[in-house]
Amino acid sequence: KALTEAFLHINATIPTKNSGGCTASVLLRIDNKVYIANVGDSRTFVVAYHQETKKVKIIYQSREDKPHLDAEKARIEQMGGEVYIPSKEMMESGEDSSRTVIMDRTTGFQSSLAMSRSLGDWTFSSAGVIALPIVEVVNLTQFSQGNTQSGRKNCEEATKNSVRKTCVSEANSNSTKIFSVAASDGLLDFISPNELATTLAYSLYDEDGQEPHPATASEQLILKAADKWKEEMGYEYRDDIVISVMKLI
């Protein structure tokens, strides 16, 4: 409830009148639970790393709030917005994205947003873009009780409530380390979740001094994504590129 209220308060007061809105992905740990709140297309991952086998597995990932998702599309259209959906191939390759589309009735000018939820995009609120976050819970006490499973799968099996879900994920015991990483879509457009998780796992838990410091590893990922943006867009455009990483167990 506190996370939801915080998101809604920020959305109501954020000074974005002349600059547009933003995404938000927040992880809060209280005792043995982590609470993940998300709006937009930035994402948070919870990752298990087995130090003996060097195996890296993403056990939870927040979703991207995209307009083509069934419930999101239904809300947007019910509130008078339109949804642009490119081909599946274009979306999977990252060449294009579904978008919420609005039209200025006075000028006939169309605007679009590649998200169904965000903070501060007030122009799109009348078309069904909302600031209500998806809040999910990962129970860390399960990490010492056996198999590594998909946190997202367990979230979906737990409840169909799109506002709050309970995630129960498991991992092997003592040699398994758990960490979280949040990243903006400007990075994830060019760095896969698996590459992100593996690079940071090896850096965070390096015992031999063979891997770069986590800050350096993060910087290298950011620069790699920036170079890819430059190759594709030149100096015309580059999306925001952000990484945040934290050890959990």
Coordinates of N, CA and C in Angstrom, one line a residue:
K1 N 0.8 -1.2 0.0 CA 0.0 0.0 0.0 C 0.9 1.3 0.0
A2 N 1.9 1.3 0.8 CA 2.8 2.4 0.9 C 3.5 2.7 -0.5
L3 N 3.9 1.7 -1.2 CA 4.5 1.9 -2.5 C 3.5 2.4 -3.5
T4 N 2.3 1.9 -3.5 CA 1.3 2.3 -4.4 C 1.0 3.8 -4.1
E5 N 0.8 4.2 -2.9 CA 0.5 5.5 -2.5 C 1.6 6.5 -2.9
A6 N 2.9 6.0 -2.7 CA 4.0 6.8 -3.1 C 4.0 7.1 -4.6
F7 N 3.8 6.1 -5.4 CA 3.8 6.2 -6.8 C 2.7 7.2 -7.2
L8 N 1.5 7.1 -6.7 CA 0.4 8.0 -7.1 C 0.7 9.4 -6.6
H9 N 1.3 9.6 -5.4 CA 1.6 10.9 -5.0 C 2.7 11.6 -5.9
I10 N 3.7 10.8 -6.3 CA 4.7 11.4 -7.2 C 4.1 11.7 -8.5
N11 N 3.2 10.9 -9.0 CA 2.6 11.2 -10.3 C 1.8 12.5 -10.2
A12 N 1.2 12.7 -9.1 CA 0.3 13.9 -9.0 C 1.2 15.2 -8.8
T13 N 2.4 15.1 -8.4 CA 3.2 16.3 -8.0 C 4.5 16.4 -8.8
I14 N 4.8 15.4 -9.6 CA 6.1 15.5 -10.4 C 6.1 16.6 -11.4
P15 N 7.1 17.4 -11.5 CA 7.1 18.6 -12.3 C 7.5 18.3 -13.8
T16 N 6.5 17.6 -14.5 CA 6.9 17.2 -15.9 C 6.1 17.9 -16.9
K17 N 5.5 19.1 -16.6 CA 4.6 19.8 -17.6 C 5.2 20.0 -18.9
N18 N 6.5 20.3 -19.0 CA 7.2 20.6 -20.3 C 8.2 19.6 -20.7
S19 N 8.2 18.5 -20.0 CA 9.3 17.5 -20.3 C 8.8 16.1 -20.4
G20 N 7.5 15.8 -20.2 CA 7.0 14.4 -20.3 C 7.3 13.6 -19.0
G21 N 6.8 12.4 -19.0 CA 6.9 11.6 -17.8 C 8.1 10.6 -17.8
C22 N 8.0 9.6 -17.0 CA 9.1 8.7 -16.8 C 8.6 7.3 -16.3
T23 N 9.4 6.3 -16.4 CA 9.2 5.0 -15.8 C 9.7 5.0 -14.4
A24 N 9.3 4.0 -13.6 CA 9.8 3.8 -12.3 C 9.8 2.3 -11.9
S25 N 10.9 1.9 -11.4 CA 11.0 0.5 -10.9 C 11.7 0.5 -9.6
V26 N 11.0 0.1 -8.5 CA 11.5 0.2 -7.2 C 11.5 -1.1 -6.5
L27 N 12.6 -1.5 -5.8 CA 12.6 -2.7 -4.9 C 12.9 -2.2 -3.5
L28 N 12.0 -2.7 -2.6 CA 12.1 -2.5 -1.2 C 12.3 -3.8 -0.4
R29 N 13.3 -3.9 0.4 CA 13.4 -5.1 1.2 C 13.0 -4.8 2.7
I30 N 12.1 -5.6 3.2 CA 11.8 -5.6 4.6 C 11.9 -7.0 5.1
D31 N 12.8 -7.2 6.1 CA 13.1 -8.5 6.6 C 13.4 -9.5 5.5
N32 N 12.6 -10.6 5.4 CA 12.9 -11.6 4.4 C 12.0 -11.5 3.1
K33 N 11.4 -10.3 2.9 CA 10.6 -10.1 1.7 C 11.1 -8.9 1.0
V34 N 11.0 -9.0 -0.4 CA 11.3 -7.8 -1.2 C 10.0 -7.5 -1.9
Y35 N 9.8 -6.2 -2.0 CA 8.6 -5.7 -2.7 C 9.0 -4.9 -3.9
I36 N 8.5 -5.3 -5.0 CA 8.9 -4.7 -6.3 C 7.7 -4.0 -6.9
A37 N 7.8 -2.7 -7.1 CA 6.8 -1.8 -7.7 C 7.3 -1.3 -9.0
N38 N 6.4 -1.4 -10.0 CA 6.9 -1.0 -11.3 C 5.8 -0.3 -12.1
V39 N 6.1 0.8 -12.8 CA 5.3 1.3 -13.9 C 6.2 1.6 -15.1
G40 N 5.8 1.3 -16.3 CA 6.5 1.6 -17.5 C 7.4 0.5 -17.9
D41 N 8.4 0.8 -18.7 CA 9.2 -0.3 -19.4 C 10.6 -0.5 -18.9
S42 N 10.9 0.2 -17.7 CA 12.1 -0.2 -17.0 C 11.8 -1.5 -16.3
R43 N 12.8 -2.2 -15.9 CA 12.5 -3.6 -15.3 C 13.4 -3.8 -14.1
T44 N 12.9 -4.6 -13.2 CA 13.7 -5.1 -12.0 C 13.8 -6.7 -12.1
F45 N 15.0 -7.2 -11.9 CA 15.3 -8.6 -11.9 C 15.8 -9.0 -10.6
V46 N 15.4 -10.2 -10.1 CA 16.0 -10.9 -9.0 C 16.8 -12.1 -9.6
V47 N 18.0 -12.2 -9.2 CA 18.9 -13.2 -9.8 C 19.5 -14.1 -8.8
A48 N 19.6 -15.4 -9.1 CA 20.3 -16.4 -8.3 C 21.6 -16.7 -9.0
Y49 N 22.7 -16.8 -8.2 CA 24.0 -17.1 -8.7 C 24.6 -18.2 -7.8
H50 N 24.9 -19.3 -8.4 CA 25.5 -20.5 -7.7 C 27.1 -20.4 -7.8
Q51 N 27.7 -20.0 -6.7 CA 29.2 -19.8 -6.8 C 30.0 -21.0 -7.2
E52 N 29.6 -22.2 -6.9 CA 30.3 -23.4 -7.2 C 30.2 -23.7 -8.7
T53 N 29.1 -23.6 -9.2 CA 28.9 -24.0 -10.6 C 28.9 -22.8 -11.6
K54 N 28.9 -21.6 -11.0 CA 28.9 -20.4 -11.8 C 27.6 -20.2 -12.6
K55 N 26.6 -20.9 -12.2 CA 25.3 -20.8 -12.9 C 24.5 -19.6 -12.5
V56 N 24.0 -18.9 -13.5 CA 23.2 -17.7 -13.2 C 21.8 -17.9 -13.7
K57 N 20.8 -17.6 -12.9 CA 19.4 -17.8 -13.3 C 18.6 -16.6 -12.8
I58 N 17.8 -16.0 -13.7 CA 16.9 -15.0 -13.3 C 15.6 -15.7 -12.8
I59 N 15.3 -15.4 -11.5 CA 14.2 -16.1 -10.8 C 13.0 -15.2 -10.7
Y60 N 13.2 -13.9 -11.0 CA 12.0 -13.0 -11.0 C 12.3 -11.9 -11.9
Q61 N 11.3 -11.4 -12.7 CA 11.5 -10.2 -13.5 C 10.2 -9.5 -13.6
S62 N 10.2 -8.2 -13.4 CA 9.0 -7.4 -13.5 C 8.6 -7.3 -15.0
R63 N 7.4 -7.1 -15.3 CA 6.9 -7.0 -16.7 C 7.1 -5.6 -17.2
E64 N 7.1 -5.5 -18.5 CA 7.1 -4.2 -19.2 C 5.6 -3.8 -19.4
D65 N 5.2 -2.6 -19.0 CA 3.8 -2.2 -19.1 C 3.6 -1.7 -20.5
K66 N 3.1 -2.6 -21.4 CA 3.0 -2.2 -22.8 C 1.5 -2.2 -23.2
P67 N 1.1 -1.3 -24.1 CA -0.3 -1.2 -24.5 C -0.9 -2.4 -25.2
H68 N -0.1 -3.3 -25.7 CA -0.7 -4.4 -26.4 C -1.1 -5.6 -25.5
L69 N -0.7 -5.5 -24.2 CA -1.1 -6.5 -23.3 C -2.7 -6.4 -23.1
D70 N -3.3 -7.6 -23.0 CA -4.8 -7.6 -23.1 C -5.5 -6.7 -22.1
A71 N -5.1 -6.8 -20.8 CA -5.8 -5.9 -19.9 C -5.5 -4.4 -20.1
E72 N -4.3 -4.1 -20.4 CA -3.9 -2.8 -20.7 C -4.6 -2.2 -21.9
K73 N -4.6 -3.0 -23.0 CA -5.3 -2.6 -24.2 C -6.8 -2.3 -23.9
A74 N -7.4 -3.2 -23.2 CA -8.9 -3.0 -22.9 C -9.1 -1.8 -22.1
R75 N -8.3 -1.4 -21.1 CA -8.5 -0.2 -20.4 C -8.3 1.0 -21.2
I76 N -7.2 1.0 -22.0 CA -6.9 2.2 -22.9 C -8.1 2.4 -23.8
E77 N -8.6 1.4 -24.5 CA -9.6 1.6 -25.5 C -10.9 2.0 -24.8
Q78 N -11.2 1.4 -23.6 CA -12.4 1.8 -22.9 C -12.4 3.3 -22.5
M79 N -11.2 3.8 -22.3 CA -11.1 5.2 -21.9 C -10.9 6.2 -23.1
G80 N -11.0 5.6 -24.3 CA -11.0 6.5 -25.5 C -9.7 6.6 -26.2
G81 N -8.7 5.9 -25.7 CA -7.4 5.9 -26.4 C -7.4 4.8 -27.5
E82 N -6.3 4.9 -28.3 CA -6.1 3.9 -29.4 C -4.8 3.2 -29.1
V83 N -4.7 2.0 -29.6 CA -3.5 1.2 -29.4 C -2.9 0.8 -30.7
Y84 N -1.7 1.2 -30.9 CA -0.9 0.8 -32.1 C -0.1 -0.5 -31.8
I85 N -0.3 -1.5 -32.6 CA 0.4 -2.8 -32.4 C 1.1 -3.2 -33.6
P86 N 2.5 -3.1 -33.6 CA 3.2 -3.6 -34.8 C 3.2 -5.1 -34.9
S87 N 3.9 -5.7 -35.9 CA 3.9 -7.1 -36.0 C 4.7 -7.8 -34.8
K88 N 4.4 -9.0 -34.6 CA 5.1 -9.7 -33.5 C 6.6 -9.8 -33.7
E89 N 7.0 -9.9 -35.0 CA 8.4 -10.0 -35.3 C 9.1 -8.6 -35.0
M90 N 8.4 -7.5 -35.3 CA 9.0 -6.2 -35.1 C 9.1 -6.0 -33.6
M91 N 8.1 -6.4 -32.8 CA 8.2 -6.2 -31.3 C 9.3 -7.1 -30.7
E92 N 9.4 -8.4 -31.2 CA 10.4 -9.3 -30.6 C 11.8 -8.9 -30.9
S93 N 12.0 -8.3 -32.1 CA 13.3 -7.8 -32.5 C 13.7 -6.5 -31.9
G94 N 12.7 -5.8 -31.3 CA 13.0 -4.5 -30.7 C 13.0 -3.4 -31.7
E95 N 12.6 -3.7 -32.9 CA 12.5 -2.6 -34.0 C 11.4 -1.7 -33.8
D96 N 10.3 -2.2 -33.1 CA 9.2 -1.3 -32.9 C 8.5 -1.8 -31.6
S97 N 7.6 -0.9 -31.1 CA 6.9 -1.2 -29.9 C 5.4 -0.8 -30.0
S98 N 4.6 -1.5 -29.3 CA 3.2 -1.1 -29.2 C 3.1 0.3 -28.5
R99 N 2.1 1.1 -28.9 CA 2.0 2.4 -28.4 C 0.6 2.8 -28.1
T100 N 0.4 3.7 -27.0 CA -0.8 4.3 -26.8 C -0.9 5.6 -27.6
V101 N -2.0 5.8 -28.4 CA -2.0 6.9 -29.3 C -3.2 7.8 -29.0
I102 N -2.9 9.1 -29.0 CA -4.0 10.1 -28.7 C -3.9 11.1 -29.9
M103 N -5.0 11.8 -30.1 CA -5.1 12.8 -31.1 C -5.6 14.1 -30.6
D104 N -5.0 15.2 -30.9 CA -5.5 16.6 -30.6 C -6.6 16.9 -31.5
R105 N -7.8 17.0 -31.0 CA -9.0 17.2 -31.8 C -9.0 18.6 -32.5
T106 N -8.2 19.5 -32.0 CA -8.1 20.9 -32.6 C -7.2 20.9 -33.8
T107 N -6.0 20.3 -33.6 CA -5.0 20.3 -34.6 C -4.9 19.1 -35.5
G108 N -5.5 18.0 -34.9 CA -5.4 16.7 -35.6 C -4.0 16.0 -35.5
F109 N -3.2 16.6 -34.6 CA -1.8 16.1 -34.4 C -1.9 14.8 -33.5
Q110 N -1.2 13.8 -33.9 CA -1.2 12.5 -33.1 C 0.1 12.5 -32.2
S111 N -0.1 12.0 -31.0 CA 1.0 11.7 -30.1 C 0.9 10.3 -29.6
S112 N 2.1 9.7 -29.3 CA 2.1 8.3 -28.9 C 3.1 8.1 -27.8
L113 N 2.8 7.0 -27.0 CA 3.6 6.7 -25.8 C 3.8 5.1 -25.8
A114 N 5.0 4.7 -25.7 CA 5.3 3.3 -25.8 C 5.1 2.5 -24.5
M115 N 4.1 3.0 -23.7 CA 3.9 2.4 -22.4 C 2.4 2.5 -22.1
S116 N 1.9 1.7 -21.2 CA 0.5 1.8 -20.7 C 0.4 2.3 -19.3
R117 N 1.5 2.4 -18.6 CA 1.6 2.9 -17.3 C 2.9 3.8 -17.2
S118 N 2.8 4.9 -16.5 CA 4.0 5.7 -16.3 C 3.7 6.8 -15.2
L119 N 4.7 7.5 -14.9 CA 4.6 8.7 -14.0 C 4.7 10.0 -14.7
G120 N 3.7 10.9 -14.5 CA 3.8 12.2 -15.1 C 3.4 12.4 -16.5
D121 N 3.0 11.4 -17.2 CA 2.5 11.5 -18.6 C 1.0 11.9 -18.5
W122 N 0.7 13.1 -18.0 CA -0.7 13.5 -17.8 C -1.5 13.6 -19.0
T123 N -0.8 14.0 -20.2 CA -1.5 14.1 -21.4 C -2.2 12.8 -21.8
F124 N -1.6 11.7 -21.4 CA -2.1 10.4 -21.8 C -3.0 9.8 -20.8
S125 N -3.2 10.5 -19.6 CA -4.0 9.9 -18.6 C -5.5 9.7 -19.0
S126 N -6.0 10.7 -19.8 CA -7.4 10.6 -20.2 C -7.6 9.4 -21.2
A127 N -6.4 8.9 -21.8 CA -6.5 7.8 -22.7 C -6.1 6.5 -22.1
G128 N -6.2 6.4 -20.7 CA -6.0 5.1 -20.0 C -4.6 4.8 -19.6
V129 N -3.6 5.7 -19.7 CA -2.3 5.5 -19.2 C -2.3 5.9 -17.7
I130 N -2.0 5.0 -16.8 CA -2.2 5.2 -15.4 C -0.8 5.1 -14.7
A131 N -0.8 5.6 -13.4 CA 0.4 5.5 -12.6 C 0.3 4.4 -11.5
L132 N -0.7 3.7 -11.5 CA -0.9 2.6 -10.5 C 0.1 1.5 -10.8
P133 N 1.0 1.3 -9.8 CA 2.1 0.3 -10.1 C 1.6 -1.2 -9.9
I134 N 2.3 -2.1 -10.6 CA 2.2 -3.5 -10.3 C 3.1 -3.7 -9.2
V135 N 2.6 -4.2 -8.1 CA 3.4 -4.5 -6.9 C 3.5 -6.0 -6.6
E136 N 4.7 -6.6 -6.6 CA 4.8 -8.0 -6.4 C 5.8 -8.3 -5.2
V137 N 5.6 -9.4 -4.6 CA 6.4 -9.8 -3.4 C 7.2 -11.0 -3.7
V138 N 8.5 -11.0 -3.4 CA 9.3 -12.2 -3.4 C 9.7 -12.5 -2.0
N139 N 9.5 -13.8 -1.6 CA 9.8 -14.2 -0.3 C 11.1 -14.9 -0.3
L140 N 12.1 -14.2 0.4 CA 13.5 -14.7 0.4 C 13.7 -15.9 1.2
T141 N 12.8 -16.2 2.2 CA 12.9 -17.4 3.0 C 12.9 -18.7 2.2
Q142 N 12.4 -18.6 1.0 CA 12.3 -19.8 0.1 C 13.6 -20.1 -0.6
F143 N 14.6 -19.2 -0.5 CA 15.8 -19.3 -1.3 C 16.7 -20.4 -0.7
S144 N 16.4 -20.9 0.4 CA 17.3 -22.0 1.0 C 16.6 -23.3 1.1
Q145 N 15.5 -23.5 0.3 CA 14.7 -24.7 0.4 C 14.6 -25.5 -0.9
G146 N 15.6 -25.4 -1.8 CA 15.5 -26.4 -2.9 C 15.8 -25.8 -4.2
N147 N 14.9 -26.0 -5.2 CA 15.1 -25.7 -6.6 C 14.9 -24.3 -6.9
T148 N 15.7 -23.8 -7.9 CA 15.5 -22.5 -8.4 C 14.3 -22.5 -9.4
Q149 N 13.3 -21.7 -9.1 CA 12.1 -21.7 -10.0 C 11.9 -20.3 -10.5
S150 N 11.0 -20.2 -11.4 CA 10.6 -18.9 -12.0 C 9.7 -18.1 -11.1
G151 N 10.2 -16.9 -10.6 CA 9.4 -16.1 -9.7 C 8.2 -15.6 -10.5
R152 N 8.4 -15.3 -11.8 CA 7.2 -14.8 -12.5 C 6.2 -15.8 -12.7
K153 N 6.5 -17.1 -12.9 CA 5.6 -18.2 -13.0 C 4.7 -18.3 -11.7
N154 N 5.4 -18.3 -10.6 CA 4.7 -18.4 -9.3 C 3.9 -17.2 -9.1
C155 N 4.3 -16.0 -9.5 CA 3.4 -14.8 -9.3 C 2.1 -15.0 -10.1
E156 N 2.2 -15.5 -11.3 CA 1.0 -15.7 -12.1 C 0.1 -16.8 -11.6
E157 N 0.7 -17.8 -11.0 CA -0.1 -18.9 -10.4 C -0.8 -18.5 -9.1
A158 N -0.2 -17.5 -8.4 CA -0.7 -17.2 -7.1 C -2.0 -16.5 -7.2
T159 N -2.2 -15.5 -8.1 CA -3.4 -14.7 -8.2 C -3.5 -14.1 -9.5
K160 N -4.7 -13.7 -9.9 CA -4.9 -13.0 -11.1 C -5.0 -11.5 -10.9
N161 N -4.8 -11.1 -9.7 CA -4.9 -9.7 -9.3 C -3.7 -8.9 -9.9
S162 N -4.0 -8.0 -10.8 CA -3.0 -7.3 -11.5 C -2.3 -6.2 -10.7
V163 N -2.8 -5.9 -9.5 CA -2.2 -4.9 -8.6 C -1.2 -5.5 -7.7
R164 N -1.5 -6.6 -7.1 CA -0.6 -7.2 -6.1 C -0.6 -8.7 -6.3
K165 N 0.6 -9.3 -6.4 CA 0.8 -10.7 -6.5 C 1.9 -11.2 -5.5
T166 N 1.8 -12.4 -5.1 CA 2.8 -12.9 -4.2 C 3.7 -13.9 -5.0
C167 N 5.0 -13.7 -4.9 CA 5.9 -14.5 -5.6 C 6.7 -15.4 -4.6
V168 N 6.7 -16.7 -4.8 CA 7.5 -17.6 -4.0 C 8.5 -18.2 -4.9
S169 N 9.8 -17.9 -4.7 CA 10.9 -18.4 -5.6 C 11.9 -19.2 -4.7
E170 N 12.5 -20.2 -5.3 CA 13.4 -21.0 -4.5 C 14.7 -21.2 -5.2
A171 N 15.8 -21.4 -4.4 CA 17.1 -21.6 -4.9 C 17.8 -22.5 -3.9
N172 N 19.0 -23.1 -4.4 CA 19.8 -24.0 -3.6 C 20.3 -23.2 -2.4
S173 N 20.8 -23.8 -1.4 CA 21.1 -23.2 -0.1 C 22.4 -22.4 -0.1
N174 N 23.4 -22.8 0.7 CA 24.5 -21.9 1.1 C 25.3 -21.3 -0.1
S175 N 25.6 -22.0 -1.1 CA 26.4 -21.5 -2.2 C 25.7 -20.6 -3.2
T176 N 24.4 -20.4 -3.0 CA 23.6 -19.6 -3.9 C 23.5 -18.2 -3.3
K177 N 23.9 -17.2 -4.1 CA 23.7 -15.8 -3.8 C 22.6 -15.2 -4.6
I178 N 21.9 -14.3 -4.0 CA 20.8 -13.6 -4.6 C 21.0 -12.1 -4.6
F179 N 20.8 -11.5 -5.8 CA 20.9 -10.1 -5.9 C 19.8 -9.6 -6.8
S180 N 19.6 -8.2 -6.8 CA 18.7 -7.6 -7.7 C 19.4 -6.6 -8.6
V181 N 18.8 -6.4 -9.7 CA 19.3 -5.4 -10.6 C 18.1 -4.7 -11.3
A182 N 18.0 -3.4 -11.4 CA 17.0 -2.7 -12.1 C 17.7 -2.0 -13.3
A183 N 17.0 -1.9 -14.4 CA 17.6 -1.3 -15.6 C 16.5 -0.6 -16.4
S184 N 16.9 0.5 -17.1 CA 15.9 1.1 -17.9 C 15.9 0.5 -19.3
D185 N 14.9 0.8 -20.1 CA 14.8 0.1 -21.4 C 15.8 0.6 -22.4
G186 N 16.4 1.8 -22.1 CA 17.5 2.3 -22.9 C 18.7 1.4 -22.9
L187 N 18.9 0.7 -21.8 CA 19.9 -0.4 -21.7 C 19.4 -1.7 -22.2
L188 N 18.2 -2.1 -21.8 CA 17.7 -3.4 -22.2 C 17.3 -3.5 -23.7
D189 N 17.2 -2.4 -24.4 CA 17.1 -2.4 -25.8 C 18.2 -3.1 -26.5
F190 N 19.4 -3.1 -25.9 CA 20.6 -3.6 -26.5 C 21.4 -4.6 -25.7
I191 N 21.1 -4.7 -24.4 CA 21.7 -5.7 -23.5 C 20.6 -6.6 -23.0
S192 N 20.8 -7.9 -23.3 CA 19.8 -8.9 -22.9 C 19.8 -9.1 -21.4
P193 N 18.6 -9.4 -20.8 CA 18.6 -9.7 -19.4 C 19.6 -10.7 -18.9
N194 N 19.9 -11.8 -19.7 CA 20.8 -12.8 -19.3 C 22.3 -12.2 -19.3
E195 N 22.6 -11.4 -20.3 CA 23.9 -10.8 -20.3 C 24.1 -9.8 -19.1
L196 N 23.0 -9.1 -18.8 CA 23.0 -8.2 -17.7 C 23.2 -8.9 -16.4
A197 N 22.5 -10.0 -16.2 CA 22.5 -10.8 -14.9 C 23.9 -11.5 -14.8
T198 N 24.4 -12.1 -15.9 CA 25.6 -12.8 -15.8 C 26.8 -11.9 -15.5
T199 N 26.9 -10.8 -16.2 CA 28.0 -9.8 -16.1 C 28.0 -9.3 -14.6
L200 N 26.9 -9.0 -14.0 CA 26.9 -8.4 -12.7 C 27.1 -9.5 -11.6
A201 N 26.6 -10.7 -11.9 CA 26.8 -11.8 -10.9 C 28.3 -12.1 -10.8
Y202 N 29.0 -12.2 -11.9 CA 30.4 -12.5 -11.9 C 31.2 -11.4 -11.2
S203 N 30.8 -10.2 -11.4 CA 31.4 -9.0 -10.8 C 31.1 -8.9 -9.3
L204 N 29.9 -9.1 -8.9 CA 29.5 -8.9 -7.5 C 30.2 -9.9 -6.6
Y205 N 30.3 -11.2 -7.1 CA 30.8 -12.3 -6.2 C 32.1 -12.8 -6.7
D206 N 33.0 -11.9 -7.3 CA 34.3 -12.3 -7.7 C 35.2 -12.4 -6.4
E207 N 35.8 -13.6 -6.2 CA 36.7 -13.8 -5.1 C 38.1 -13.9 -5.5
D208 N 38.4 -13.8 -6.8 CA 39.8 -14.0 -7.2 C 40.4 -12.7 -7.9
G209 N 39.6 -11.7 -7.9 CA 40.1 -10.4 -8.5 C 40.2 -10.5 -10.0
Q210 N 39.5 -11.4 -10.6 CA 39.6 -11.5 -12.1 C 38.5 -10.7 -12.8
E211 N 37.5 -10.2 -12.1 CA 36.4 -9.5 -12.7 C 36.4 -8.0 -12.3
P212 N 35.9 -7.1 -13.1 CA 35.9 -5.7 -12.7 C 35.0 -5.5 -11.6
H213 N 35.2 -4.4 -10.9 CA 34.4 -3.9 -9.8 C 32.9 -3.7 -10.3
P214 N 31.9 -4.0 -9.5 CA 30.5 -3.8 -9.9 C 30.2 -2.5 -10.6
A215 N 30.8 -1.4 -10.0 CA 30.6 -0.1 -10.6 C 31.2 0.0 -12.0
T216 N 32.4 -0.7 -12.2 CA 33.0 -0.7 -13.5 C 32.2 -1.6 -14.5
A217 N 31.8 -2.7 -14.0 CA 31.0 -3.6 -14.8 C 29.7 -2.9 -15.3
S218 N 29.1 -2.2 -14.4 CA 27.9 -1.4 -14.8 C 28.2 -0.4 -15.8
E219 N 29.3 0.3 -15.6 CA 29.7 1.4 -16.6 C 29.9 0.8 -17.9
Q220 N 30.6 -0.4 -18.0 CA 30.9 -1.0 -19.2 C 29.6 -1.4 -20.0
L221 N 28.6 -1.9 -19.2 CA 27.3 -2.2 -19.8 C 26.6 -1.0 -20.4
I222 N 26.7 0.1 -19.6 CA 26.1 1.4 -20.1 C 26.8 1.9 -21.3
L223 N 28.1 1.8 -21.4 CA 28.8 2.3 -22.5 C 28.6 1.4 -23.8
K224 N 28.4 0.1 -23.5 CA 28.1 -0.8 -24.6 C 26.7 -0.4 -25.2
A225 N 25.8 -0.2 -24.4 CA 24.4 0.2 -24.9 C 24.5 1.5 -25.6
A226 N 25.2 2.5 -25.0 CA 25.4 3.8 -25.6 C 26.0 3.7 -27.0
D227 N 27.0 2.8 -27.2 CA 27.6 2.6 -28.5 C 26.6 2.1 -29.5
K228 N 25.7 1.2 -29.0 CA 24.7 0.6 -29.9 C 23.7 1.6 -30.3
W229 N 23.3 2.5 -29.4 CA 22.4 3.6 -29.7 C 23.1 4.5 -30.8
K230 N 24.3 4.8 -30.6 CA 25.0 5.7 -31.6 C 25.1 5.0 -33.0
E231 N 25.3 3.7 -33.0 CA 25.4 3.0 -34.3 C 24.0 3.1 -35.0
E232 N 22.9 3.0 -34.2 CA 21.6 2.9 -34.8 C 21.0 4.3 -35.1
M233 N 21.3 5.2 -34.2 CA 20.6 6.5 -34.3 C 21.5 7.7 -34.5
G234 N 22.9 7.5 -34.6 CA 23.8 8.5 -34.7 C 23.7 9.4 -33.5
Y235 N 23.7 10.8 -33.7 CA 23.7 11.7 -32.6 C 22.3 12.3 -32.4
E236 N 21.3 11.7 -33.1 CA 19.9 12.2 -33.1 C 19.2 11.9 -31.8
Y237 N 19.4 10.7 -31.3 CA 18.6 10.3 -30.1 C 19.3 9.1 -29.4
R238 N 19.1 9.1 -28.1 CA 19.6 8.0 -27.2 C 18.7 8.0 -26.0
D239 N 18.0 6.9 -25.7 CA 17.2 6.7 -24.6 C 18.0 6.7 -23.3
D240 N 17.3 7.0 -22.2 CA 18.0 7.0 -20.9 C 18.5 5.6 -20.6
I241 N 19.8 5.6 -20.0 CA 20.4 4.3 -19.7 C 20.8 4.3 -18.2
V242 N 20.2 3.4 -17.5 CA 20.4 3.4 -16.0 C 20.5 2.0 -15.5
I243 N 21.4 1.7 -14.6 CA 21.5 0.4 -13.9 C 21.6 0.7 -12.4
S244 N 20.9 -0.1 -11.6 CA 21.0 -0.1 -10.2 C 21.1 -1.6 -9.7
V245 N 22.1 -1.9 -8.9 CA 22.3 -3.3 -8.5 C 22.5 -3.4 -7.0
M246 N 22.0 -4.5 -6.3 CA 22.1 -4.6 -4.9 C 22.1 -6.1 -4.5
K247 N 23.0 -6.4 -3.6 CA 23.0 -7.8 -3.0 C 21.8 -8.0 -2.1
L248 N 21.1 -9.2 -2.2 CA 20.0 -9.5 -1.3 C 20.4 -10.6 -0.3
I249 N 21.1 -11.6 -0.8 CA 21.5 -12.7 0.1 C 23.0 -13.1 -0.3

